[in-house]
Coordinates of C-alpha atoms (C1' of nucleotides) in Angstrom, one line a residue:
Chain Z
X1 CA 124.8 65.1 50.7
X2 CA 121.5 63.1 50.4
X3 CA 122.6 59.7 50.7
X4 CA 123.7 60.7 54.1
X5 CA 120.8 61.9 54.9
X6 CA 118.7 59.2 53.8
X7 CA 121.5 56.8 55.9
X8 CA 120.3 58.8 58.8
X9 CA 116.7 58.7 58.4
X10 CA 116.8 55.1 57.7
X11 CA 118.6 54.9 60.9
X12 CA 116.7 56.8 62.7
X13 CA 113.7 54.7 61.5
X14 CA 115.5 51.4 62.6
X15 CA 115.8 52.6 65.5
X16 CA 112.0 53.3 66.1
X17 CA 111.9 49.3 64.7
X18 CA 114.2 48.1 67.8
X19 CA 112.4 50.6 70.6
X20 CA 108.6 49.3 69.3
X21 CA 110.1 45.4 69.2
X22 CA 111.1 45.9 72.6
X23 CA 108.3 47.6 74.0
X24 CA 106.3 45.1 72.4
X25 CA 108.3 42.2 73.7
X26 CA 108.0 44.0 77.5
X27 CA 104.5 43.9 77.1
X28 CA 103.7 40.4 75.8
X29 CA 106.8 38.6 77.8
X30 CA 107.2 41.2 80.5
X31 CA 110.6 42.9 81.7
X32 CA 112.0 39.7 82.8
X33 CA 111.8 38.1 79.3
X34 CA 113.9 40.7 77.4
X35 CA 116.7 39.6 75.5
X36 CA 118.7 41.7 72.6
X37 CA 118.1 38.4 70.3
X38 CA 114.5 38.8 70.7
X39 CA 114.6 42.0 69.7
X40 CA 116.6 41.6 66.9
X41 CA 114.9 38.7 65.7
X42 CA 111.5 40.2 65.9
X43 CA 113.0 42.8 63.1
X44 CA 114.8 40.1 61.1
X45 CA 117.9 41.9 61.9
X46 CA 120.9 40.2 63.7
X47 CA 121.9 41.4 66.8
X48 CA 124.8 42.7 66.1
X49 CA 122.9 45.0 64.3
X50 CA 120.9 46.0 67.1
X51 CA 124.5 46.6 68.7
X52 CA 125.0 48.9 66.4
X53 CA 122.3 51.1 67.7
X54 CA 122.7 50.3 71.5
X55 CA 126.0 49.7 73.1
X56 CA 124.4 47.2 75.5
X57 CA 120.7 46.1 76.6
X58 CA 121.0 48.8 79.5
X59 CA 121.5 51.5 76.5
X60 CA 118.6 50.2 75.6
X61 CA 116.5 50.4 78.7
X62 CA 117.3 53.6 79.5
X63 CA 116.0 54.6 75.6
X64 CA 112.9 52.7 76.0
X65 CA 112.4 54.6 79.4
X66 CA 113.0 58.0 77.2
X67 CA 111.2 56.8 74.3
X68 CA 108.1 56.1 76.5
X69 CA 108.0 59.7 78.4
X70 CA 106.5 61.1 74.8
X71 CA 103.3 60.5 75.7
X72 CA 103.2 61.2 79.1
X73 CA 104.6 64.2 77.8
X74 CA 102.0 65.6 75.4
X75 CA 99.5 64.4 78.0
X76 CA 101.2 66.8 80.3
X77 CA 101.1 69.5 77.4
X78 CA 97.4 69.1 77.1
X79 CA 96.4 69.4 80.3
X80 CA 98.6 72.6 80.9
X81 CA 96.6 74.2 77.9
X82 CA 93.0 73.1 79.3
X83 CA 91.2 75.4 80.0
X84 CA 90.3 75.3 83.9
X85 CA 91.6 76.8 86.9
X86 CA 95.3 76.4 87.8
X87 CA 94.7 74.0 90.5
X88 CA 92.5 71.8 88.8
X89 CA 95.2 71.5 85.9
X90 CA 97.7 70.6 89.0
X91 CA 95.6 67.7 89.9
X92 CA 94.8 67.1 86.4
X93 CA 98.5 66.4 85.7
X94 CA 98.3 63.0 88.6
X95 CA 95.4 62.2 86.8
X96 CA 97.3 61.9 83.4
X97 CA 100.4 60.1 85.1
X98 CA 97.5 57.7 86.7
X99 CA 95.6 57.4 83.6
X100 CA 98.6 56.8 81.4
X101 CA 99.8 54.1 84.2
X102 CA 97.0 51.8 84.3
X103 CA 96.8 52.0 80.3
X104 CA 100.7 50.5 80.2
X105 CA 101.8 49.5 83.5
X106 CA 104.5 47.1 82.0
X107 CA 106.2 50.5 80.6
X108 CA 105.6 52.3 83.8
X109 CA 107.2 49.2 85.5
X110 CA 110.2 49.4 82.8
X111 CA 110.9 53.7 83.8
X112 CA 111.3 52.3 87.4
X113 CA 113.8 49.7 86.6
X114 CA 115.5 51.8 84.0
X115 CA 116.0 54.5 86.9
X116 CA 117.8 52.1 89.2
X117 CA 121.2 53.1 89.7
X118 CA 122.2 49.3 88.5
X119 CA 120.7 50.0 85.0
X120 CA 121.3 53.9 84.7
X121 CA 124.9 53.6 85.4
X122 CA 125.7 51.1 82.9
X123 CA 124.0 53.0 80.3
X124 CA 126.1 55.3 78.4
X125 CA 126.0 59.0 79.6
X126 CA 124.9 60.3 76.1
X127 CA 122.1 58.1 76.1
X128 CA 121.1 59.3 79.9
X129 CA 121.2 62.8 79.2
X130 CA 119.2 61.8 75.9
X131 CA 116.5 60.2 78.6
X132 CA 116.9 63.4 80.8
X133 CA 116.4 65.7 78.5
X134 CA 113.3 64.0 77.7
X135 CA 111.3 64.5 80.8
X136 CA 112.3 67.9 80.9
X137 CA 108.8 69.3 79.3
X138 CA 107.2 67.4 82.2
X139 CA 108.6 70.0 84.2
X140 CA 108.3 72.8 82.3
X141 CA 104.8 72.0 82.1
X142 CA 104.2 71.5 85.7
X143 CA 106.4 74.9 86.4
X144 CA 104.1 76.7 83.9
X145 CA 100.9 76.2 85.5
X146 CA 103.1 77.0 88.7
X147 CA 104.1 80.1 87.2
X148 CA 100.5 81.0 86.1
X149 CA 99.0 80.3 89.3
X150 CA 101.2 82.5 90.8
X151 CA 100.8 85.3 88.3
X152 CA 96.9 85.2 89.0
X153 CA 97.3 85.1 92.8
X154 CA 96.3 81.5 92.8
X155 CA 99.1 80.3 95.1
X156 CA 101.9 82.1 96.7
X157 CA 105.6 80.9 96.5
X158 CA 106.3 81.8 99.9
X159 CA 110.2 81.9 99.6
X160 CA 110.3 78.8 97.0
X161 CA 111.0 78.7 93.1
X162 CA 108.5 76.9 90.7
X163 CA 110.7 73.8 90.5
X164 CA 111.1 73.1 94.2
X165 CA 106.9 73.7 94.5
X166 CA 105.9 71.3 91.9
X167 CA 108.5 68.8 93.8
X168 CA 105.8 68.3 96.2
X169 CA 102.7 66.9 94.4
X170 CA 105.1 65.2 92.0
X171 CA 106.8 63.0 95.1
X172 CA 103.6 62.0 95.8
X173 CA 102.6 60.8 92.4
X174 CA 105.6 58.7 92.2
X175 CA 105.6 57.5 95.7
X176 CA 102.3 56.3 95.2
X177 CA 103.0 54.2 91.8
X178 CA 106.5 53.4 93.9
X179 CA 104.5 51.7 96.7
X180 CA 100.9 50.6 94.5
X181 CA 102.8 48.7 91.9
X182 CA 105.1 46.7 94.4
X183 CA 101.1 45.4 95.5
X184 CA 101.9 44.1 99.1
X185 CA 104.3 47.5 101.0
X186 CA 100.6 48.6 101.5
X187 CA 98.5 45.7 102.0
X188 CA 95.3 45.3 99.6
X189 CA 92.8 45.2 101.9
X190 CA 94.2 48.8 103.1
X191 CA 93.3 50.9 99.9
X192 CA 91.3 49.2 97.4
X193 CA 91.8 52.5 95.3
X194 CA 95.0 53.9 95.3
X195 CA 94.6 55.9 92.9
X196 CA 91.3 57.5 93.9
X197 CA 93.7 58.0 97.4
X198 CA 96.1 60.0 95.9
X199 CA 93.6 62.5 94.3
X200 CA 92.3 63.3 97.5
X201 CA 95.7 63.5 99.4
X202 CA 97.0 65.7 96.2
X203 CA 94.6 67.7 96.9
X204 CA 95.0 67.6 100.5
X205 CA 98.6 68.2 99.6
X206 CA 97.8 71.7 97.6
X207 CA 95.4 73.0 100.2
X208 CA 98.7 72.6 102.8
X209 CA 100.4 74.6 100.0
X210 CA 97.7 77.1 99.9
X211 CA 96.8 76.7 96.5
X212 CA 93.6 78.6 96.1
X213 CA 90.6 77.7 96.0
X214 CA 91.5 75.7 98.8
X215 CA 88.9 72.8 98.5
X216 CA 87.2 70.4 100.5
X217 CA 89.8 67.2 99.9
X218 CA 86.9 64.9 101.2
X219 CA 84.6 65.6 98.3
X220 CA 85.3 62.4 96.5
X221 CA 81.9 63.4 93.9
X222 CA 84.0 65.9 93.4
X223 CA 87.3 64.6 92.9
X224 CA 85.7 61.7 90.4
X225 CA 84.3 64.5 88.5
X226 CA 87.8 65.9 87.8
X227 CA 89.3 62.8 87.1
X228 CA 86.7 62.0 85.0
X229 CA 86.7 65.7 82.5
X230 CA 90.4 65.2 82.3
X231 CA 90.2 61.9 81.4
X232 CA 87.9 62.3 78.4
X233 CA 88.0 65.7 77.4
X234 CA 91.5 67.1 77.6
X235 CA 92.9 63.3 77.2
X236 CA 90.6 62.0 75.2
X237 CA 91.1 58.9 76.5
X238 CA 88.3 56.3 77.7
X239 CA 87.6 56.2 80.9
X240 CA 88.5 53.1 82.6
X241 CA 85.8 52.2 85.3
X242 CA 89.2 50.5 86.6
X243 CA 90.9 53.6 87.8
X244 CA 89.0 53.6 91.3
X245 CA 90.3 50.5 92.1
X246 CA 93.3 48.1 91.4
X247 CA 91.9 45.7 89.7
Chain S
X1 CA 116.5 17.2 119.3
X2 CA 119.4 19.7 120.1
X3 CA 121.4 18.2 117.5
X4 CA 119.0 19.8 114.9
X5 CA 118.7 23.0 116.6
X6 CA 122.3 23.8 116.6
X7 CA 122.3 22.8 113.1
X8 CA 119.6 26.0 113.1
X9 CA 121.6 27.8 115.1
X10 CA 124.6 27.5 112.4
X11 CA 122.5 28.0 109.4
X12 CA 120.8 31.1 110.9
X13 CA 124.7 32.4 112.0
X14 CA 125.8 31.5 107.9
X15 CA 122.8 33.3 106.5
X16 CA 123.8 36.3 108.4
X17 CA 127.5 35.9 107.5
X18 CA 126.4 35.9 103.8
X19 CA 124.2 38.8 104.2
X20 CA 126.6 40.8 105.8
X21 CA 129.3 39.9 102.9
X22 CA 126.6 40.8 100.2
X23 CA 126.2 43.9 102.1
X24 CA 129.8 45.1 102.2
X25 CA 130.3 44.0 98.4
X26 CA 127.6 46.6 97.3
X27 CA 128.7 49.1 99.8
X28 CA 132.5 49.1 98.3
X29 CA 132.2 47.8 94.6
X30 CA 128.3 48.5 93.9
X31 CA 125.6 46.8 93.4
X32 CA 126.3 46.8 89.8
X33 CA 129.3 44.8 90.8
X34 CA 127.8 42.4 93.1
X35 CA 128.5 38.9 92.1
X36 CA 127.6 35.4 93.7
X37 CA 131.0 33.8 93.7
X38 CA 131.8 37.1 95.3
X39 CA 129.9 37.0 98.1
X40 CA 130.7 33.4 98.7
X41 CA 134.5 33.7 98.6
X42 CA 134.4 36.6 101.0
X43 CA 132.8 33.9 103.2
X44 CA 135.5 31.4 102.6
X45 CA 132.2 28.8 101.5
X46 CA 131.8 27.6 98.3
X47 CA 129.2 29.1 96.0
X48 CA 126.8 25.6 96.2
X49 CA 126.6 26.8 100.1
X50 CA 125.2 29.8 99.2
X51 CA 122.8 28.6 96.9
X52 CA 121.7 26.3 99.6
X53 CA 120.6 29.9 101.6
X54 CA 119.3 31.9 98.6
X55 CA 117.9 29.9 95.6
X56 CA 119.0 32.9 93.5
X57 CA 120.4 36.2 93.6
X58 CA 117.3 37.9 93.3
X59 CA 116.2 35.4 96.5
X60 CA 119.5 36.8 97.9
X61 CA 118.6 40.6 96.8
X62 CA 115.0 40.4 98.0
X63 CA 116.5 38.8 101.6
X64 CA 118.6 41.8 101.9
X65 CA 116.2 44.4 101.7
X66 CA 114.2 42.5 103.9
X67 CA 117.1 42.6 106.4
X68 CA 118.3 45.7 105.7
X69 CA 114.6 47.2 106.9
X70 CA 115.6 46.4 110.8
X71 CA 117.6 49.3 111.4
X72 CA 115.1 51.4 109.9
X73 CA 112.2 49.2 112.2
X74 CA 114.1 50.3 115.1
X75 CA 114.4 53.7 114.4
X76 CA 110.9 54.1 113.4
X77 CA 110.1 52.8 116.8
X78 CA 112.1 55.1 118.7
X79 CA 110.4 57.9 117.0
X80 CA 106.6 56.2 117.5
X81 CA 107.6 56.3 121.6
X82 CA 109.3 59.8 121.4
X83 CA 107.9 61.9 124.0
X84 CA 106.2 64.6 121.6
X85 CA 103.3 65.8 119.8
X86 CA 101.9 63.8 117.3
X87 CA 102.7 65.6 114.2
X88 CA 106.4 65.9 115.3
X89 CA 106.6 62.6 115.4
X90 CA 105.0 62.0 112.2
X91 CA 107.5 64.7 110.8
X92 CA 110.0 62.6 112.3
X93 CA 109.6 59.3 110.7
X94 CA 110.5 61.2 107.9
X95 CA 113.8 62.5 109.5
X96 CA 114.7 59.0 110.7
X97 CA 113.9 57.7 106.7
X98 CA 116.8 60.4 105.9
X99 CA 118.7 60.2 107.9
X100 CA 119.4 56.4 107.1
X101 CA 119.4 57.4 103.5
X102 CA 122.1 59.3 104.0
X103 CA 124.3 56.9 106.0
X104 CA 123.7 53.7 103.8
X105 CA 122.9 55.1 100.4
X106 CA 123.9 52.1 98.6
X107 CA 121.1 49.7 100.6
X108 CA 119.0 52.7 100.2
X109 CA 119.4 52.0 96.2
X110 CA 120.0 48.2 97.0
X111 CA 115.9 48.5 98.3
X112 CA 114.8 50.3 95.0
X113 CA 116.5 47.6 92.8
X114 CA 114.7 44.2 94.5
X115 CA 111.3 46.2 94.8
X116 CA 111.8 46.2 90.9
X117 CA 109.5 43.9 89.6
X118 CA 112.3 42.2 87.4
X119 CA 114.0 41.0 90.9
X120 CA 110.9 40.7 93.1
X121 CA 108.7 38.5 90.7
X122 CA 112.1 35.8 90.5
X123 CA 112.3 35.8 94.2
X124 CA 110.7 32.9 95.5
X125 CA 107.3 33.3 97.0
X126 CA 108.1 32.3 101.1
X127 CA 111.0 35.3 100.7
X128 CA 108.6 38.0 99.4
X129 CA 106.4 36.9 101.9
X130 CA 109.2 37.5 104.6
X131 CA 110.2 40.7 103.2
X132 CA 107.2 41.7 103.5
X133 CA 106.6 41.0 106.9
X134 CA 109.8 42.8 107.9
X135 CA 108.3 45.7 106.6
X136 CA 104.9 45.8 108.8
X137 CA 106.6 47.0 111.9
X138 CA 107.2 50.5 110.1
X139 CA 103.8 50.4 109.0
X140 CA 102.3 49.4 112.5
X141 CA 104.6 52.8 113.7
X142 CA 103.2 55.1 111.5
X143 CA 99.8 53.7 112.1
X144 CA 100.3 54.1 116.2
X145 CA 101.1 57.7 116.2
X146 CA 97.9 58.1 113.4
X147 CA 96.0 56.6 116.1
X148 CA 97.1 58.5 118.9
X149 CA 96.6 61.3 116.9
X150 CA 93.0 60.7 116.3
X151 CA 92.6 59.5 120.3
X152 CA 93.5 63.1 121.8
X153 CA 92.0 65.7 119.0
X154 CA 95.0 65.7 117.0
X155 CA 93.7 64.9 113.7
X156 CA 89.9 64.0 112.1
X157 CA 90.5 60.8 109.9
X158 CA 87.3 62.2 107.9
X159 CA 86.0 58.7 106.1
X160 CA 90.1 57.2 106.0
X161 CA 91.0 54.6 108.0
X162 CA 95.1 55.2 109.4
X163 CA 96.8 52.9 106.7
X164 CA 95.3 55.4 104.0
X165 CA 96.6 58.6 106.1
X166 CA 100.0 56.9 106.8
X167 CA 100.1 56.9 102.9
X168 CA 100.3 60.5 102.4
X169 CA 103.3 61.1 103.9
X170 CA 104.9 57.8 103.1
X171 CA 104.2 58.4 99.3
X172 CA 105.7 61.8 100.0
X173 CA 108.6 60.4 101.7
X174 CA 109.5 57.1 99.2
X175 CA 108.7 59.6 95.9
X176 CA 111.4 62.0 97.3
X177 CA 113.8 59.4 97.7
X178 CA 112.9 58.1 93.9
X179 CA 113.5 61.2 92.4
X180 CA 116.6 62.9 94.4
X181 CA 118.8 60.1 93.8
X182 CA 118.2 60.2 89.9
X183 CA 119.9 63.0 90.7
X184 CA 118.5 65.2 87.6
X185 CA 115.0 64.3 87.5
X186 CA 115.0 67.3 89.6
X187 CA 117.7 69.0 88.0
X188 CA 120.6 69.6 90.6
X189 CA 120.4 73.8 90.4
X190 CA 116.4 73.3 91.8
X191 CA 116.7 72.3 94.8
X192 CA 120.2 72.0 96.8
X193 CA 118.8 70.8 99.8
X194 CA 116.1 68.2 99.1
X195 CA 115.9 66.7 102.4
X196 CA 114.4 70.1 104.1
X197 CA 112.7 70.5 101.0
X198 CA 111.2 67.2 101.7
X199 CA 110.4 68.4 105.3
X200 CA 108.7 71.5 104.6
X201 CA 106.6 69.8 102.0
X202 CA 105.6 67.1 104.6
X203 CA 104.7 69.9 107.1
X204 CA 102.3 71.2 104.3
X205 CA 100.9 68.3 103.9
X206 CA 99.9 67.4 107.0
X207 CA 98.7 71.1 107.4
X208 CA 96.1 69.9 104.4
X209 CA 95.4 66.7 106.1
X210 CA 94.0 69.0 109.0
X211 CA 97.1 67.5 111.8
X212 CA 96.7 70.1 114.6
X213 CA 98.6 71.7 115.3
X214 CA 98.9 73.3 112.0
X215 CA 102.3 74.9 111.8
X216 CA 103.8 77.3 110.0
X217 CA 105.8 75.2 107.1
X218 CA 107.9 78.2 105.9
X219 CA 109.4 78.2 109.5
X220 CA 113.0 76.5 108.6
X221 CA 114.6 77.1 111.5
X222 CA 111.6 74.9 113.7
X223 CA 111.9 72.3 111.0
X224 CA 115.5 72.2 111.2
X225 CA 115.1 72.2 115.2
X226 CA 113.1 69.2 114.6
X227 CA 115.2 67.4 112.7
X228 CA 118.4 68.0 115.0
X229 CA 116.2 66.7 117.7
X230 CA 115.1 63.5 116.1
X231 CA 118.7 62.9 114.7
X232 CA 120.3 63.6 118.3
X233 CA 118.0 62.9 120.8
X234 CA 115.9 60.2 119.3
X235 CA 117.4 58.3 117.2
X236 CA 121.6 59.1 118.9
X237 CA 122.6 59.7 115.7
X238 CA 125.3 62.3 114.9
X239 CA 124.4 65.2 112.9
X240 CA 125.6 65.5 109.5
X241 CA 125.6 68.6 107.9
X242 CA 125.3 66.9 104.6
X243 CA 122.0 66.4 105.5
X244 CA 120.7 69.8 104.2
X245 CA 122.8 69.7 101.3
X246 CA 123.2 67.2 98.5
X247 CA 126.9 66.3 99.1
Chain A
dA1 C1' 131.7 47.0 35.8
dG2 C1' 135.3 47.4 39.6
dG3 C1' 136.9 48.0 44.0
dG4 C1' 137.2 50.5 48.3
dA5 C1' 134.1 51.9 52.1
dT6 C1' 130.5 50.8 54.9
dT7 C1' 127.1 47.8 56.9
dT8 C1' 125.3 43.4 58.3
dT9 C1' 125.7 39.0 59.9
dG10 C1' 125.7 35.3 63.3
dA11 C1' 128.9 32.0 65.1
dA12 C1' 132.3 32.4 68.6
dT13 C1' 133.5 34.4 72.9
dC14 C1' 132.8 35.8 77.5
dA15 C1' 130.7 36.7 82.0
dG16 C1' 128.5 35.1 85.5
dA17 C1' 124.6 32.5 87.5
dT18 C1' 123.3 27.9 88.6
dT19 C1' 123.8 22.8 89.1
dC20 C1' 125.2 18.4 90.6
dA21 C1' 128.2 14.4 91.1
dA22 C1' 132.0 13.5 93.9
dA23 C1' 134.4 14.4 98.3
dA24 C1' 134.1 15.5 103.0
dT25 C1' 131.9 15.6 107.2
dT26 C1' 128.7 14.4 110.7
dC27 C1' 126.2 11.2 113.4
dG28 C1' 124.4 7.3 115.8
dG29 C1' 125.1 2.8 117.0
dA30 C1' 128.1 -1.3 117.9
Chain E
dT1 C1' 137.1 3.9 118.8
dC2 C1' 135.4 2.5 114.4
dC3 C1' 131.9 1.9 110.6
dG4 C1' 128.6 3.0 107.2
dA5 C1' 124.5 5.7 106.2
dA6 C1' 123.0 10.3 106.0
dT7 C1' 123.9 14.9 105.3
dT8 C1' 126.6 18.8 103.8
dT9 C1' 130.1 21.1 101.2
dT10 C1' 132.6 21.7 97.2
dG11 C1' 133.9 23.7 92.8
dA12 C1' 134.4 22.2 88.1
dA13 C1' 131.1 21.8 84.5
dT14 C1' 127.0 23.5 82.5
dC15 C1' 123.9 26.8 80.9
dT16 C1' 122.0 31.3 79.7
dG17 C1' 122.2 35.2 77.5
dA18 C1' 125.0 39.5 76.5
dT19 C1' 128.6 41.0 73.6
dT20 C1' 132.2 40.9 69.9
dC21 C1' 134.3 40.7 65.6
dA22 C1' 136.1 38.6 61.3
dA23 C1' 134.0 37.4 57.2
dA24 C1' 130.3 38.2 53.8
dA25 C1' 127.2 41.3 51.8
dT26 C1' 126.0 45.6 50.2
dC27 C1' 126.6 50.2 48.9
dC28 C1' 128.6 54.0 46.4
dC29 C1' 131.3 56.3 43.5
dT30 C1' 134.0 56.6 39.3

DNA sequence: AGGGATTTTGAATCAGATTCAAAATTCGGA
DNA sequence: TCCGAATTTTGAATCTGATTCAAAATCCCT
């Protein structure tokens, strides 16, 4: 039946409307400033239509949070394909998160609040194991390079699956926005650049792992150059000079 | 004037009294469930007399994770004066931070939800600023036993100054935290026992940062002896077996 | 075109945070 | 001890913004 089908795609399309009116709204007004009527207004719908789509605004949230991941995750996708050793490609996946942070920290702000029990509870469970399943091929693309590394004797499991190795560098990537975003837990004057931090102890991090070549973590030339390649040529993104510091 | 101070005196005693209602609200109905009127009632004061200690509930939410941090100060403190190697006692910050978790995980969540930039930001300045400061003393712990470390051979800094090593393992430690209790993130099959996942990855970690003496992080049963000792001896906690499972 | 089914609307409702004028209490002095 | 000013407490009223739902509009089929 095709009007059915047209029904759904127009749906589906509507709902792209309300997810970019949000986002959109997050960006200009920030997180605090979100309101359903906004939202709705800004598509010249009512908000009981926007009901219709989302049982409530955490519903909504916890989308937007799911909606977002798309990007990281074809980030993630390209960098598992690049062509460059396995633990370069490890690194290069805290270089995307990083990249893809500083480009739309509102959003990045919006998956941590999304994530708090407060807001995740009260979203419907259909809609959180829609979000869930979403940030599954970050994994899978972390636990491929994983795999590959240990199929070319790159690293050695030592007694732990894929999933519970990549675990480790991805705790500290999140840490790391966890503690740089709320500006203050570490005080500025401590690390002007986070981010240029968490390379090096990422890579200090595989080295404990044994993640061969084990490399000198204090190399920073080398560390910028990494950041850098992915940045531009498996990201193609521009480089912002901003990334080595918080500004 | 001592007619003044006691009138300190009481309104210090109140705050407590409504920060210790707040806290048992969220530990038996949730934070989702957490309500003003609540917290006053509980109190037998009216709601006005709470507002006249937190302009808002996000002033009251920040001023709990503030106070909540004590327990955790003290801990951390223990563990800085613990009569052991360096590295152990870095390794056992990270015990002492899970242990907590485990006994109060609703103020473990409660800490995640005001550091959300939606509450923090509608906080009033003077109670971010306090917050803040009742976080330094686990900072100025990690930091010690980072010095010390560097003061008898323990560890090189090599170009980082101790707030940026502290980091590592803090990032480590806080992204862990993130991700177990979104129980899923990490899908629940991957890792049953994220805590001495947690541990062993620390131990690799500070094996990459160079922390003599480097240790053998696939040893569970030192790791585990660790963390019975910190739980036990150190911080006169009882053991709970949970603590290497997720139950 | 007609009329039942579906969708949209937005004013009304509801929840809960926040305010503030009135009531109660405290305090210092007579 | 009593009085009136000053301070504190109270909780009903207000306000904000999420959520609902009956009516209006639209769609779809015959």
């Amino acid at each position: 039946m095709s009007t059915k089908d047209r029904r759904q795609r127009e749906m589906a399309h509507r709902e792209h409307l309300f997810l970019k009116a949000a986002r959109e709204v997050i960006q200009q007004q920030g997180l605090l400033n979100l309101q359903m009527s906004k939202v709705a207004e800004r598509c010249d719908y009512a908000v009981g239509t926007l009901y219709q789509h989302f049982q409530s605004k955490e519903d909504l949230l916890v989308a937007l949070a799911g909606d977002e991941i798309q990007e990281r995750v074809q980030a993630f996708q390209r960098v598992r394909a690049w062509k460059a050793p396995t633990r370069d490609r490890m690194l290069g996946f805290a270089v995307a998160d990083m990249v893809l942070a500083q480009r739309f920290p509102e959003l990045f702000r919006l998956q941590q609040f999304a994530f708090t029990e407060v807001i995740w509870d009260a979203a419907p469970l259909s809609r959180r194991q829609a979000s869930m399943a979403a940030y599954a091929p970050l994994r899978e693309s972390c636990e491929a390079v994983v795999d590959e590394a240990e199929a070319c004797g790159d690293l050695d499991l030592r007694g732990l699956n894929k999933s519970q190795v990549c675990l480790a560098p991805w705790s500290l990537v999140v840490g790391m926005h966890a503690i740089v975003h709320n500006e203050g837990v570490a005080d500025r004057s401590t690390s002007q650049e986070p981010y240029r931090l968490l390379l090096r102890h990422c890579s200090a991090l595989l080295n404990g792992l044994g993640w061969r070549p084990l490399c000198d973590e204090t190399d920073h030339a080398a560390l910028d150059r990494l950041a850098l390649t992915v940045c531009e040529e498996v990201l193609h993104e521009k480089w912002l000079p901003c990334l080595a510091c918080r500004c």
